[in-house]
Every structure is written in structure tokens, then in C-alpha cells.
């Protein structure tokens, strides 16, 4: 199957050009001016941009959390991702406490294999660092699961102490894996949260106020220092607070291999969104939404490359039937927000349309940097030989985000009623059109597991 995409503007992270793109099978075969070649199908992209399919390196399909499961399956979640221009996700497999990494990985393969609609990889959450688990890390890196998430948050669930984190970092320094850190001081946060509930402050708003941004800054500094001594690179996930950004900036200025992502919720939403009684449960995630002034600093961080990636931390729970498990106690609200479908358009609207950064930087943040940092050399670029994950993007299309029209399997949207400019018209996943004119053309199970390489250029 040969598809010729004519008259588009190719936006890569490093260059923009007017070109035609020939897709042959699953790959990009040729890029050139006014290509006049036989093809099974021609797509006219006049007035449109061609961008590499976006990569979301932080999703949680079917994650067990807070006594329930994140609602999107690999099928529904990856389909929704594709509608929004995302053609690759990296999801977090979870080591069961007391169990092995292998058990967790196999469980995630059972959820994803034969179900995902676009390509996917896995990180591994380590919730129980033991000698045998450290040994297992080497094997996982060799088979393409090259990154590991540990937590200074959620005591009793995913929490690891500093010694455990340090040991995992030492191991990754040897085997080339990348340690990803959820950096909040969970022990101190749990004290404050308990005091709030004892004082009768049970609304979701207090989830936000009990998780001080200072305790995100403290934990971020701590894990960066642990990584420095271990001689390992470190990647901070879902960074939300100015104090944490300052620590990443300081480390990078000193030449340390410290990296970080933020998420749309921290750029577009704020603590105020949590203040409307139990409605605030729709916005309960960790780290929490911050007072609005943090967001402007995060935008600057994206411009200056203090932050390298925007992911979603997509972890959807219905408002009715899931979030309301915490109606009487904010600590019982399952943590997480939906967003896998909205990231590309939100970042285009808030970043490019608002003049904060160029279309190329947008592509870098949503696709090229994720590919480089997470070992996906055939993704994140429109180039000859790359996978034909291509989005024909209309930079002028205005639309309104709503739960009534989104494709994520969740009963609300965090961005309900927000108008954005920019949208995916046609989406190709390895050469196959999966979305066109708002219609689904893909198929369940077409997504492939990606054996990732070790991260590139971290030192
Ligand atoms: O609230 C969140 N972020 N839920 C997902 C789990 C995590 O910590 O990433
Ligand atoms: Zn986390
Ligand atoms: Zn997460």
C-alpha cells in the first residue's frame, strides 16, 4: 500500500519545509517537492501541517488505584489517543508488591497485546526494591523495557525509601535504564492530610492544599542528589510546582543529566478548579493542581528547555461511580485525570497559537524529545525510513473540548467547554489511516509492542 500525501508543510523539531511525503507500507519512503508518483491513495494536505505522530510517555490504562481501576482500556485509550494525534503511548506496568517485575510486565502484556490500536511500550513501576528485583531490571532493559518509575509518594502503595531508590539508581547507572521519579514527600503529606481530615476538612480541595509545592521541591532536590551520587540520569515525572522546576533548572545548569516532563493539567488548570465542593474530585491528581502563578513558570520552563517533555499522566476515573469513592474523605478519591486525547491540541493552542513557542518546539515537546529520551529512533520524526506515524494537522480548526464528543471512556472532561485552535484531520499509524474526518478507521490490536532502546544522549 502506497500513500502519497501532497502539498503539506512538514514540521519536524529541527526544520519546516513544504514537501510531499510518500508512504510505502509502514514506513516513509520518500520526501520531496512535487512528487508525481503512482500511489494507491493520495491525500491532499494543502494548508495543513504534517507532524510526526505524537508520543505520550505517561499513561495508565486500567491502572488499579484507590480500590478501583483507571477506566480506559488499551483499546479505548489508544483509540482516543489517535483521535487526538497521538500514535504511540508508553504505559506503566506495575510490579505487584511482594511479586516480581516479570509478573507485572506479563500482566500488562495481557491487557495491551491484541487490544491496543496504536503502538505502545512499557515502563516498569518498581514498588518493592529487593536484590532479585534489581537483577530483573537488567533483563527488562535488554528486552526493551528501559525505564523504571519509583515513588517518594503514596506510602504503603508505591512508596520507596531513599535507600531503595538509591539502589535502583545505582543499578540503572550500570544497565543503561532510566529512572523516573514521582517526587513528592509522601510521608509528610500524609501527616498533613490526616490532620485536615481530623479537622473536618474532607472536600477534594484539601487534597490540593495538603500536598505543599515545597514538598515537591524538596523531594525533587533529594532524588536529583541521589541520582548525582549514583551516577545515573533521572527523569522527573508530572512536575507541577515552581519549586520543583527550580531544582531541575539548577541541576541542568550544573550539567547534571536531569530531565523533566510536565502535563497539560498543570499548564491549563489550577487549584481553584478544586474549590467547588465535591466537583473538585474531577481534578484530584498527584501532584495536585497548583495556584495559577505556577503555570506561567512551567510555560517558561518549556520554552527554555528546563522541561523537555509534555505527557498527560492519563489516568481516568468516572466522576460517578469512581471519584465518588472519596465523597466523605478526599484521601479516598482515586488520583488521576483523563487527557490522552487533548494534549496535542492544548499544547498547540496554548503554546503555538498564543505565541509562546514555535511549531517546531511544539513537535519537539510532544513527539521528538519523547522519542529520543525513551529510545524510539523510528518515531518522532518525519524522515525517510521512519515509521509512517503521520498527523495531517489543521492549525486553524477551532473546536470545543467536551465529554459529549471526546472518545476517552470517562464521564467528564477536565477541559469542558474550552475552545482550542488546531486539530488532527488525518492520522496514520505505521502507514495505515486510523482517523479521518472525525471517523475511526483503525482496528483493535493493530498496535505493536515497542522494544525500546536505551535512552539516547543523556550525558
Ligand atoms: O494522580 C495521578 N498522577 N495518578 C496516576 C498515578 C501517578 O502517580 O502517576
Ligand atoms: Zn506519579
Ligand atoms: Zn502517572
Short mmCIF file of C-alpha atoms and ligand atoms in Angstrom, two decimals:
data_model
loop_
_atom_site.label_atom_id
_atom_site.label_comp_id
_atom_site.label_asym_id
_atom_site.label_seq_id
_atom_site.Cartn_x
_atom_site.Cartn_y
_atom_site.Cartn_z
CA UNK A 1 0.00 0.00 0.00
CA UNK A 2 1.48 3.34 -1.10
CA UNK A 3 0.03 6.60 0.15
CA UNK A 4 1.13 9.95 -1.21
CA UNK A 5 0.50 12.99 0.98
CA UNK A 6 0.65 16.09 -1.23
CA UNK A 7 1.19 19.79 -0.61
CA UNK A 8 1.62 19.73 3.17
CA UNK A 9 4.03 21.68 5.35
CA UNK A 10 6.31 19.21 7.13
CA UNK A 11 7.04 20.33 10.68
CA UNK A 12 9.87 18.48 12.34
CA UNK A 13 11.57 19.54 15.56
CA UNK A 14 14.53 20.93 13.67
CA UNK A 15 13.07 22.22 10.40
CA UNK A 16 9.99 23.23 8.43
CA UNK A 17 9.57 22.56 4.70
CA UNK A 18 6.88 22.40 2.04
CA UNK A 19 7.03 18.82 0.75
CA UNK A 20 5.16 15.77 -0.46
CA UNK A 21 5.58 12.56 1.53
CA UNK A 22 5.39 9.07 0.10
CA UNK A 23 4.47 6.27 2.48
CA UNK A 24 5.26 2.74 1.34
CA UNK A 25 3.92 0.02 3.60
CA UNK A 26 4.65 1.00 7.18
CA UNK A 27 7.42 3.49 6.51
CA UNK A 28 8.16 6.84 4.98
CA UNK A 29 9.82 6.09 1.64
CA UNK A 30 10.43 9.50 0.09
CA UNK A 31 10.11 13.19 0.88
CA UNK A 32 10.40 15.66 -1.96
CA UNK A 33 8.99 18.50 -3.99
CA UNK A 34 6.01 17.90 -6.28
CA UNK A 35 6.33 14.12 -6.27
CA UNK A 36 4.45 12.69 -9.20
CA UNK A 37 4.36 9.00 -8.38
CA UNK A 38 1.88 6.20 -8.56
CA UNK A 39 0.15 5.55 -5.26
CA UNK A 40 -2.86 3.59 -4.07
CA UNK A 41 -4.11 6.64 -2.32
CA UNK A 42 -3.40 10.38 -2.41
CA UNK A 43 -4.19 12.70 0.47
CA UNK A 44 -4.32 16.41 -0.26
CA UNK A 45 -2.76 18.28 2.68
CA UNK A 46 -2.93 21.80 1.19
CA UNK A 47 -2.97 24.35 4.00
CA UNK A 48 -2.23 21.61 6.55
CA UNK A 49 0.80 20.63 8.56
CA UNK A 50 2.37 17.18 8.59
CA UNK A 51 3.75 16.37 12.01
CA UNK A 52 5.23 13.14 13.36
CA UNK A 53 2.65 11.19 15.34
CA UNK A 54 2.70 12.42 18.92
CA UNK A 55 4.12 10.24 21.68
CA UNK A 56 2.61 10.21 25.16
CA UNK A 57 5.19 8.72 27.51
CA UNK A 58 2.96 8.73 30.59
CA UNK A 59 -0.34 6.85 30.56
CA UNK A 60 -2.11 4.49 32.95
CA UNK A 61 -4.61 2.28 31.11
CA UNK A 62 -6.53 0.03 33.51
CA UNK A 63 -4.29 1.00 36.44
CA UNK A 64 -5.53 -0.45 39.74
CA UNK A 65 -5.65 2.52 42.11
CA UNK A 66 -7.63 3.58 45.16
CA UNK A 67 -9.81 0.45 45.17
CA UNK A 68 -10.79 0.72 41.51
CA UNK A 69 -9.26 0.70 38.01
CA UNK A 70 -8.46 3.52 35.61
CA UNK A 71 -11.37 3.34 33.22
CA UNK A 72 -9.77 3.36 29.76
CA UNK A 73 -8.64 0.00 28.43
CA UNK A 74 -5.75 -0.24 25.99
CA UNK A 75 -8.36 -0.36 23.24
CA UNK A 76 -10.43 2.67 24.24
CA UNK A 77 -7.46 4.68 25.49
CA UNK A 78 -5.27 4.23 22.41
CA UNK A 79 -8.22 4.90 20.10
CA UNK A 80 -8.88 8.17 21.93
CA UNK A 81 -5.15 8.96 21.77
CA UNK A 82 -5.21 8.53 17.98
CA UNK A 83 -8.19 10.87 17.61
CA UNK A 84 -6.04 13.47 19.33
CA UNK A 85 -2.97 12.88 17.11
CA UNK A 86 -1.06 10.56 19.47
CA UNK A 87 0.17 7.40 17.77
CA UNK A 88 2.42 5.98 20.48
CA UNK A 89 1.93 5.62 24.21
CA UNK A 90 4.25 4.36 26.91
CA UNK A 91 2.23 2.94 29.78
CA UNK A 92 3.35 1.93 33.25
CA UNK A 93 3.36 -1.78 34.07
CA UNK A 94 3.22 -2.32 37.84
CA UNK A 95 5.25 -4.73 39.95
CA UNK A 96 2.81 -6.25 42.43
CA UNK A 97 4.12 -5.67 45.96
CA UNK A 98 5.93 -8.82 47.04
CA UNK A 99 5.92 -10.06 43.44
CA UNK A 100 8.38 -9.84 40.56
CA UNK A 101 8.82 -7.33 37.77
CA UNK A 102 8.17 -10.18 35.32
CA UNK A 103 4.72 -10.83 36.81
CA UNK A 104 3.81 -7.17 36.44
CA UNK A 105 5.11 -6.99 32.90
CA UNK A 106 3.22 -10.11 31.83
CA UNK A 107 0.01 -8.73 33.34
CA UNK A 108 0.43 -5.54 31.27
CA UNK A 109 1.11 -7.52 28.11
CA UNK A 110 -2.16 -9.38 28.73
CA UNK A 111 -4.01 -6.07 28.94
CA UNK A 112 -2.37 -4.49 25.87
CA UNK A 113 -1.40 -7.20 23.38
CA UNK A 114 -4.12 -7.71 20.80
CA UNK A 115 -6.08 -4.74 22.15
CA UNK A 116 -4.07 -1.57 21.60
CA UNK A 117 -4.97 0.37 18.47
CA UNK A 118 -1.63 2.20 18.18
CA UNK A 119 1.93 1.28 19.13
CA UNK A 120 2.85 1.08 22.78
CA UNK A 121 5.76 0.48 25.09
CA UNK A 122 6.05 -0.06 28.80
CA UNK A 123 7.90 1.49 31.69
CA UNK A 124 8.04 -0.59 34.85
CA UNK A 125 6.84 0.70 38.23
CA UNK A 126 9.04 -0.74 40.96
CA UNK A 127 7.11 -0.82 44.21
CA UNK A 128 9.31 -3.26 46.12
CA UNK A 129 13.10 -2.98 45.64
CA UNK A 130 14.81 -6.28 46.50
CA UNK A 131 18.04 -7.94 45.34
CA UNK A 132 16.19 -10.21 42.92
CA UNK A 133 14.25 -7.23 41.59
CA UNK A 134 17.47 -5.32 40.92
CA UNK A 135 18.72 -8.33 38.97
CA UNK A 136 15.47 -8.43 36.99
CA UNK A 137 15.96 -4.81 35.91
CA UNK A 138 18.90 -5.80 33.68
CA UNK A 139 16.80 -8.35 31.79
CA UNK A 140 13.97 -5.90 31.25
CA UNK A 141 16.34 -3.30 29.80
CA UNK A 142 17.62 -5.95 27.37
CA UNK A 143 14.09 -6.70 26.20
CA UNK A 144 13.06 -3.12 25.62
CA UNK A 145 11.54 -2.01 28.91
CA UNK A 146 14.24 0.57 29.51
CA UNK A 147 12.75 2.88 32.14
CA UNK A 148 11.60 2.41 35.72
CA UNK A 149 9.39 4.57 37.89
CA UNK A 150 9.83 4.88 41.63
CA UNK A 151 7.92 6.98 44.11
CA UNK A 152 8.68 9.14 47.13
CA UNK A 153 4.87 9.45 47.41
CA UNK A 154 1.98 7.10 48.28
CA UNK A 155 3.34 5.41 51.46
CA UNK A 156 2.08 1.83 51.71
CA UNK A 157 1.30 1.64 48.00
CA UNK A 158 4.17 2.58 45.68
CA UNK A 159 6.48 4.41 48.12
CA UNK A 160 10.19 3.53 48.24
CA UNK A 161 12.61 4.92 50.81
CA UNK A 162 15.78 6.76 49.83
CA UNK A 163 17.97 3.66 50.19
CA UNK A 164 15.77 1.65 47.85
CA UNK A 165 15.65 4.47 45.31
CA UNK A 166 19.42 4.88 45.51
CA UNK A 167 19.99 1.17 44.87
CA UNK A 168 17.73 1.23 41.80
CA UNK A 169 19.61 4.30 40.54
CA UNK A 170 22.96 2.59 41.00
CA UNK A 171 21.65 -0.34 39.01
CA UNK A 172 20.36 1.87 36.20
CA UNK A 173 23.74 3.63 36.06
CA UNK A 174 25.16 0.20 35.15
CA UNK A 175 22.46 -1.21 32.87
CA UNK A 176 21.53 1.97 30.96
CA UNK A 177 17.96 2.17 32.20
CA UNK A 178 16.35 5.49 33.03
CA UNK A 179 14.90 6.11 36.50
CA UNK A 180 11.69 8.14 36.51
CA UNK A 181 10.69 9.70 39.80
CA UNK A 182 7.36 10.71 41.27
CA UNK A 183 8.85 13.36 43.57
CA UNK A 184 6.61 14.46 46.44
CA UNK A 185 7.36 13.91 50.12
CA UNK A 186 4.56 11.39 50.71
CA UNK A 187 5.34 10.79 54.38
CA UNK A 188 4.95 14.46 55.33
CA UNK A 189 1.96 14.87 53.00
CA UNK A 190 0.13 12.01 54.71
CA UNK A 191 0.60 13.71 58.09
CA UNK A 192 -0.91 16.96 56.81
CA UNK A 193 -3.74 15.13 55.00
CA UNK A 194 -4.62 13.24 58.19
CA UNK A 195 -4.70 16.48 60.17
CA UNK A 196 -7.01 18.09 57.60
CA UNK A 197 -9.48 15.22 57.73
CA UNK A 198 -9.38 15.21 61.55
CA UNK A 199 -10.28 18.92 61.41
CA UNK A 200 -13.33 18.09 59.26
CA UNK A 201 -11.77 19.29 56.01
CA UNK A 202 -12.82 16.38 53.82
CA UNK A 203 -13.50 18.14 50.48
CA UNK A 204 -11.27 17.47 47.46
CA UNK A 205 -9.88 20.99 47.75
CA UNK A 206 -7.86 19.83 50.77
CA UNK A 207 -6.17 17.20 48.63
CA UNK A 208 -4.62 20.19 46.89
CA UNK A 209 -3.66 22.18 49.96
CA UNK A 210 -2.25 19.22 51.90
CA UNK A 211 0.35 18.49 49.22
CA UNK A 212 2.59 21.56 49.53
CA UNK A 213 4.65 22.57 46.48
CA UNK A 214 7.58 22.93 48.89
CA UNK A 215 7.37 19.18 49.49
CA UNK A 216 7.55 18.60 45.73
CA UNK A 217 10.62 20.84 45.53
CA UNK A 218 12.22 19.05 48.48
CA UNK A 219 11.66 15.59 47.01
CA UNK A 220 12.82 16.72 43.57
CA UNK A 221 16.08 18.03 45.00
CA UNK A 222 16.52 14.84 47.03
CA UNK A 223 16.11 12.45 44.12
CA UNK A 224 18.34 14.56 41.88
CA UNK A 225 21.06 14.42 44.55
CA UNK A 226 20.62 10.67 44.95
CA UNK A 227 20.99 10.28 41.18
CA UNK A 228 24.05 12.54 41.17
CA UNK A 229 25.81 10.34 43.73
CA UNK A 230 24.66 7.15 41.99
CA UNK A 231 25.99 8.49 38.68
CA UNK A 232 22.61 7.98 36.99
CA UNK A 233 20.40 10.19 34.86
CA UNK A 234 17.00 10.96 36.35
CA UNK A 235 13.66 11.98 34.82
CA UNK A 236 11.09 13.75 36.99
CA UNK A 237 7.52 12.86 36.02
CA UNK A 238 4.46 15.13 36.13
CA UNK A 239 6.32 18.14 37.52
CA UNK A 240 3.77 20.66 38.77
CA UNK A 241 5.43 23.23 41.03
CA UNK A 242 7.77 26.16 40.61
CA UNK A 243 9.89 24.84 43.50
CA UNK A 244 10.47 21.55 41.67
CA UNK A 245 11.23 23.33 38.40
CA UNK A 246 13.85 25.43 40.19
CA UNK A 247 15.60 22.25 41.30
CA UNK A 248 15.62 20.74 37.80
CA UNK A 249 16.89 24.04 36.37
CA UNK A 250 19.68 24.21 38.98
CA UNK A 251 20.73 20.64 38.24
CA UNK A 252 20.75 21.16 34.48
CA UNK A 253 22.68 24.43 34.82
CA UNK A 254 25.27 22.43 36.76
CA UNK A 255 25.47 19.95 33.88
CA UNK A 256 23.69 17.05 35.55
CA UNK A 257 21.64 14.65 33.38
CA UNK A 258 18.32 15.65 34.97
CA UNK A 259 15.18 15.75 32.82
CA UNK A 260 11.54 16.50 33.49
CA UNK A 261 8.08 16.49 32.00
CA UNK A 262 5.01 18.46 32.89
CA UNK A 263 1.39 17.78 31.89
CA UNK A 264 -1.42 19.90 30.41
CA UNK A 265 -3.34 19.92 33.70
CA UNK A 266 -0.52 21.87 35.34
CA UNK A 267 -0.40 24.34 32.45
CA UNK A 268 -4.12 24.96 31.96
CA UNK A 269 -5.83 24.21 35.31
CA UNK A 270 -5.25 25.45 38.84
CA UNK A 271 -6.04 24.82 42.50
CA UNK A 272 -9.14 27.00 42.06
CA UNK A 273 -10.68 24.25 39.91
CA UNK A 274 -10.70 22.04 43.01
CA UNK A 275 -12.70 24.51 45.06
CA UNK A 276 -16.29 23.79 44.04
CA UNK A 277 -17.35 21.29 46.72
CA UNK A 278 -17.22 17.66 45.61
CA UNK A 279 -17.00 18.75 41.94
CA UNK A 280 -13.34 19.29 42.79
CA UNK A 281 -12.89 15.49 42.80
CA UNK A 282 -12.78 15.70 39.00
CA UNK A 283 -9.41 17.39 39.42
CA UNK A 284 -7.85 15.19 42.12
CA UNK A 285 -4.44 14.03 40.95
CA UNK A 286 -0.97 13.89 42.44
CA UNK A 287 0.94 16.14 42.46
CA UNK A 288 -2.15 18.33 42.76
CA UNK A 289 -3.17 21.33 40.72
CA UNK A 290 -1.27 24.39 41.92
CA UNK A 291 -2.14 28.08 42.37
CA UNK A 292 -2.26 29.70 38.93
CA UNK A 293 1.09 31.51 39.14
CA UNK A 294 2.98 28.17 38.92
CA UNK A 295 1.70 27.58 35.39
CA UNK A 296 3.41 30.63 33.91
CA UNK A 297 6.74 29.39 35.28
CA UNK A 298 6.11 25.97 33.72
CA UNK A 299 5.45 27.57 30.33
CA UNK A 300 8.78 29.39 30.65
CA UNK A 301 10.39 26.09 31.56
CA UNK A 302 9.07 24.59 28.32
CA UNK A 303 10.42 27.50 26.28
CA UNK A 304 13.87 27.33 27.87
CA UNK A 305 14.17 23.53 27.80
CA UNK A 306 14.25 23.25 31.59
CA UNK A 307 11.31 20.91 30.85
CA UNK A 308 11.82 18.62 27.88
CA UNK A 309 8.53 16.76 27.50
CA UNK A 310 4.79 17.24 27.90
CA UNK A 311 2.97 13.98 28.68
CA UNK A 312 -0.56 13.51 30.05
CA UNK A 313 -0.40 11.15 33.05
CA UNK A 314 -3.72 9.95 31.59
CA UNK A 315 -5.43 8.05 34.42
CA UNK A 316 -9.20 8.43 34.02
CA UNK A 317 -11.82 7.67 36.66
CA UNK A 318 -15.52 8.35 36.17
CA UNK A 319 -16.92 11.12 38.38
CA UNK A 320 -19.99 8.98 39.05
CA UNK A 321 -19.05 5.61 40.50
CA UNK A 322 -15.30 6.07 40.91
CA UNK A 323 -14.25 9.55 42.03
CA UNK A 324 -17.17 9.49 44.47
CA UNK A 325 -15.50 6.73 46.47
CA UNK A 326 -13.99 9.72 48.27
CA UNK A 327 -17.16 11.71 48.90
CA UNK A 328 -16.55 11.74 52.66
CA UNK A 329 -12.76 11.81 52.62
CA UNK A 330 -10.60 13.32 49.89
CA UNK A 331 -7.90 10.71 50.60
CA UNK A 332 -10.19 8.08 49.10
CA UNK A 333 -10.74 9.86 45.78
CA UNK A 334 -8.82 7.84 43.15
CA UNK A 335 -5.95 10.00 41.92
CA UNK A 336 -5.74 10.79 38.25
CA UNK A 337 -7.15 12.78 35.34
CA UNK A 338 -8.15 11.96 31.76
CA UNK A 339 -6.31 13.75 28.95
CA UNK A 340 -4.65 11.45 26.41
CA UNK A 341 -6.89 12.84 23.64
CA UNK A 342 -6.37 16.54 24.43
CA UNK A 343 -2.62 17.08 24.84
CA UNK A 344 -1.64 17.83 21.23
CA UNK A 345 -4.38 20.42 20.68
CA UNK A 346 -4.00 22.05 24.10
CA UNK A 347 -0.26 22.48 23.60
CA UNK A 348 -0.77 23.79 20.09
CA UNK A 349 -3.34 26.28 21.33
CA UNK A 350 -1.56 27.40 24.50
CA UNK A 351 1.96 27.19 23.05
CA UNK A 352 1.93 27.94 19.33
CA UNK A 353 -1.28 29.96 18.86
CA UNK A 354 -0.54 32.08 21.95
CA UNK A 355 2.95 32.78 20.61
CA UNK A 356 4.88 31.17 23.44
CA UNK A 357 6.90 28.86 21.20
CA UNK A 358 7.30 27.77 17.59
CA UNK A 359 5.53 24.87 15.85
CA UNK A 360 8.93 23.11 15.85
CA UNK A 361 9.25 23.37 19.64
CA UNK A 362 5.70 22.03 19.93
CA UNK A 363 6.69 18.98 17.86
CA UNK A 364 9.82 18.59 19.97
CA UNK A 365 7.82 18.56 23.22
CA UNK A 366 5.04 16.21 22.13
CA UNK A 367 6.94 13.83 19.87
CA UNK A 368 10.67 14.19 19.13
CA UNK A 369 12.05 14.59 22.65
CA UNK A 370 9.88 11.72 23.96
CA UNK A 371 11.23 9.51 21.15
CA UNK A 372 14.84 10.43 21.90
CA UNK A 373 14.61 10.19 25.69
CA UNK A 374 12.70 6.91 25.64
CA UNK A 375 14.61 5.03 22.96
CA UNK A 376 12.30 5.14 19.93
CA UNK A 377 14.57 6.07 16.99
CA UNK A 378 11.95 5.26 14.32
CA UNK A 379 9.39 7.60 15.86
CA UNK A 380 9.24 11.35 16.50
CA UNK A 381 10.35 12.48 13.05
CA UNK A 382 9.03 12.74 9.52
CA UNK A 383 12.05 11.33 7.71
CA UNK A 384 12.88 8.65 5.17
CA UNK A 385 12.98 5.25 6.87
CA UNK A 386 10.98 6.38 9.90
CA UNK A 387 7.70 4.71 10.84
CA UNK A 388 4.87 6.37 8.93
CA UNK A 389 3.16 7.74 12.03
CA UNK A 390 1.95 10.98 10.50
CA UNK A 391 -0.68 13.50 11.52
CA UNK A 392 -2.20 15.79 8.93
CA UNK A 393 -2.87 18.66 11.28
CA UNK A 394 -5.17 21.60 10.65
CA UNK A 395 -3.65 24.50 12.59
CA UNK A 396 -6.73 26.67 12.01
CA UNK A 397 -9.58 24.36 13.02
CA UNK A 398 -11.45 25.63 16.07
CA UNK A 399 -13.26 23.16 18.27
CA UNK A 400 -14.62 22.85 21.76
CA UNK A 401 -13.44 20.13 24.14
CA UNK A 402 -16.30 18.25 25.76
CA UNK A 403 -17.12 14.90 27.34
CA UNK A 404 -20.05 14.72 24.94
CA UNK A 405 -17.70 14.48 21.96
CA UNK A 406 -14.46 13.00 23.29
CA UNK A 407 -13.50 9.36 22.75
CA UNK A 408 -11.99 8.61 26.16
CA UNK A 409 -14.11 6.23 28.22
CA UNK A 410 -14.77 8.64 31.08
CA UNK A 411 -17.85 10.61 32.03
CA UNK A 412 -16.36 14.10 32.27
CA UNK A 413 -13.70 16.33 30.76
CA UNK A 414 -11.31 18.50 32.76
CA UNK A 415 -11.46 20.99 29.90
CA UNK A 416 -15.26 21.01 29.38
CA UNK A 417 -16.23 23.95 27.15
CA UNK A 418 -12.67 25.12 26.42
CA UNK A 419 -12.29 26.25 22.82
CA UNK A 420 -8.98 25.38 21.17
CA UNK A 421 -7.47 26.05 17.78
CA UNK A 422 -5.88 23.14 15.93
CA UNK A 423 -6.92 19.57 15.34
CA UNK A 424 -5.85 16.30 13.70
CA UNK A 425 -7.60 15.77 10.34
CA UNK A 426 -6.00 12.51 9.23
CA UNK A 427 -3.88 10.24 11.41
CA UNK A 428 -1.66 7.44 10.10
CA UNK A 429 -0.22 4.76 12.33
CA UNK A 430 2.62 2.89 10.60
CA UNK A 431 1.17 3.76 7.22
CA UNK A 432 -2.46 2.90 7.95
CA UNK A 433 -5.06 5.65 8.16
CA UNK A 434 -6.65 5.24 11.60
CA UNK A 435 -8.58 8.52 11.87
CA UNK A 436 -10.02 10.58 9.06
CA UNK A 437 -12.56 13.40 9.15
CA UNK A 438 -13.52 12.58 12.72
CA UNK A 439 -14.19 8.91 11.93
CA UNK A 440 -12.41 5.85 13.30
CA UNK A 441 -10.76 3.75 10.58
CA UNK A 442 -8.28 1.80 12.70
CA UNK A 443 -8.58 -1.55 14.36
CA UNK A 444 -8.26 -3.06 17.77
CA UNK A 445 -5.00 -4.98 18.12
CA UNK A 446 -3.17 -3.19 15.30
CA UNK A 447 -0.83 -1.51 17.79
CA UNK A 448 2.53 -3.22 18.32
CA UNK A 449 4.63 -3.60 21.43
CA UNK A 450 7.75 -1.46 21.05
CA UNK A 451 11.01 -2.88 22.34
CA UNK A 452 12.69 0.36 23.22
CA UNK A 453 16.38 1.11 23.11
CA UNK A 454 18.29 2.66 25.95
CA UNK A 455 17.74 6.41 26.09
CA UNK A 456 19.98 8.42 23.79
CA UNK A 457 22.23 11.40 24.55
CA UNK A 458 21.56 11.65 28.27
CA UNK A 459 25.10 12.62 29.23
O1 LIG B 1 -2.74 11.28 40.20
C1 LIG B 1 -2.03 10.59 39.50
N1 LIG B 1 -0.94 11.14 39.00
N2 LIG B 1 -2.38 9.32 39.22
C2 LIG B 1 -1.62 8.38 38.50
C3 LIG B 1 -0.51 7.76 39.30
C4 LIG B 1 0.72 8.61 39.28
O2 LIG B 1 1.21 8.98 40.33
O3 LIG B 1 1.24 8.90 38.20
ZN1 LIG B 2 3.19 9.59 39.76
ZN1 LIG B 3 1.26 8.72 36.38
#
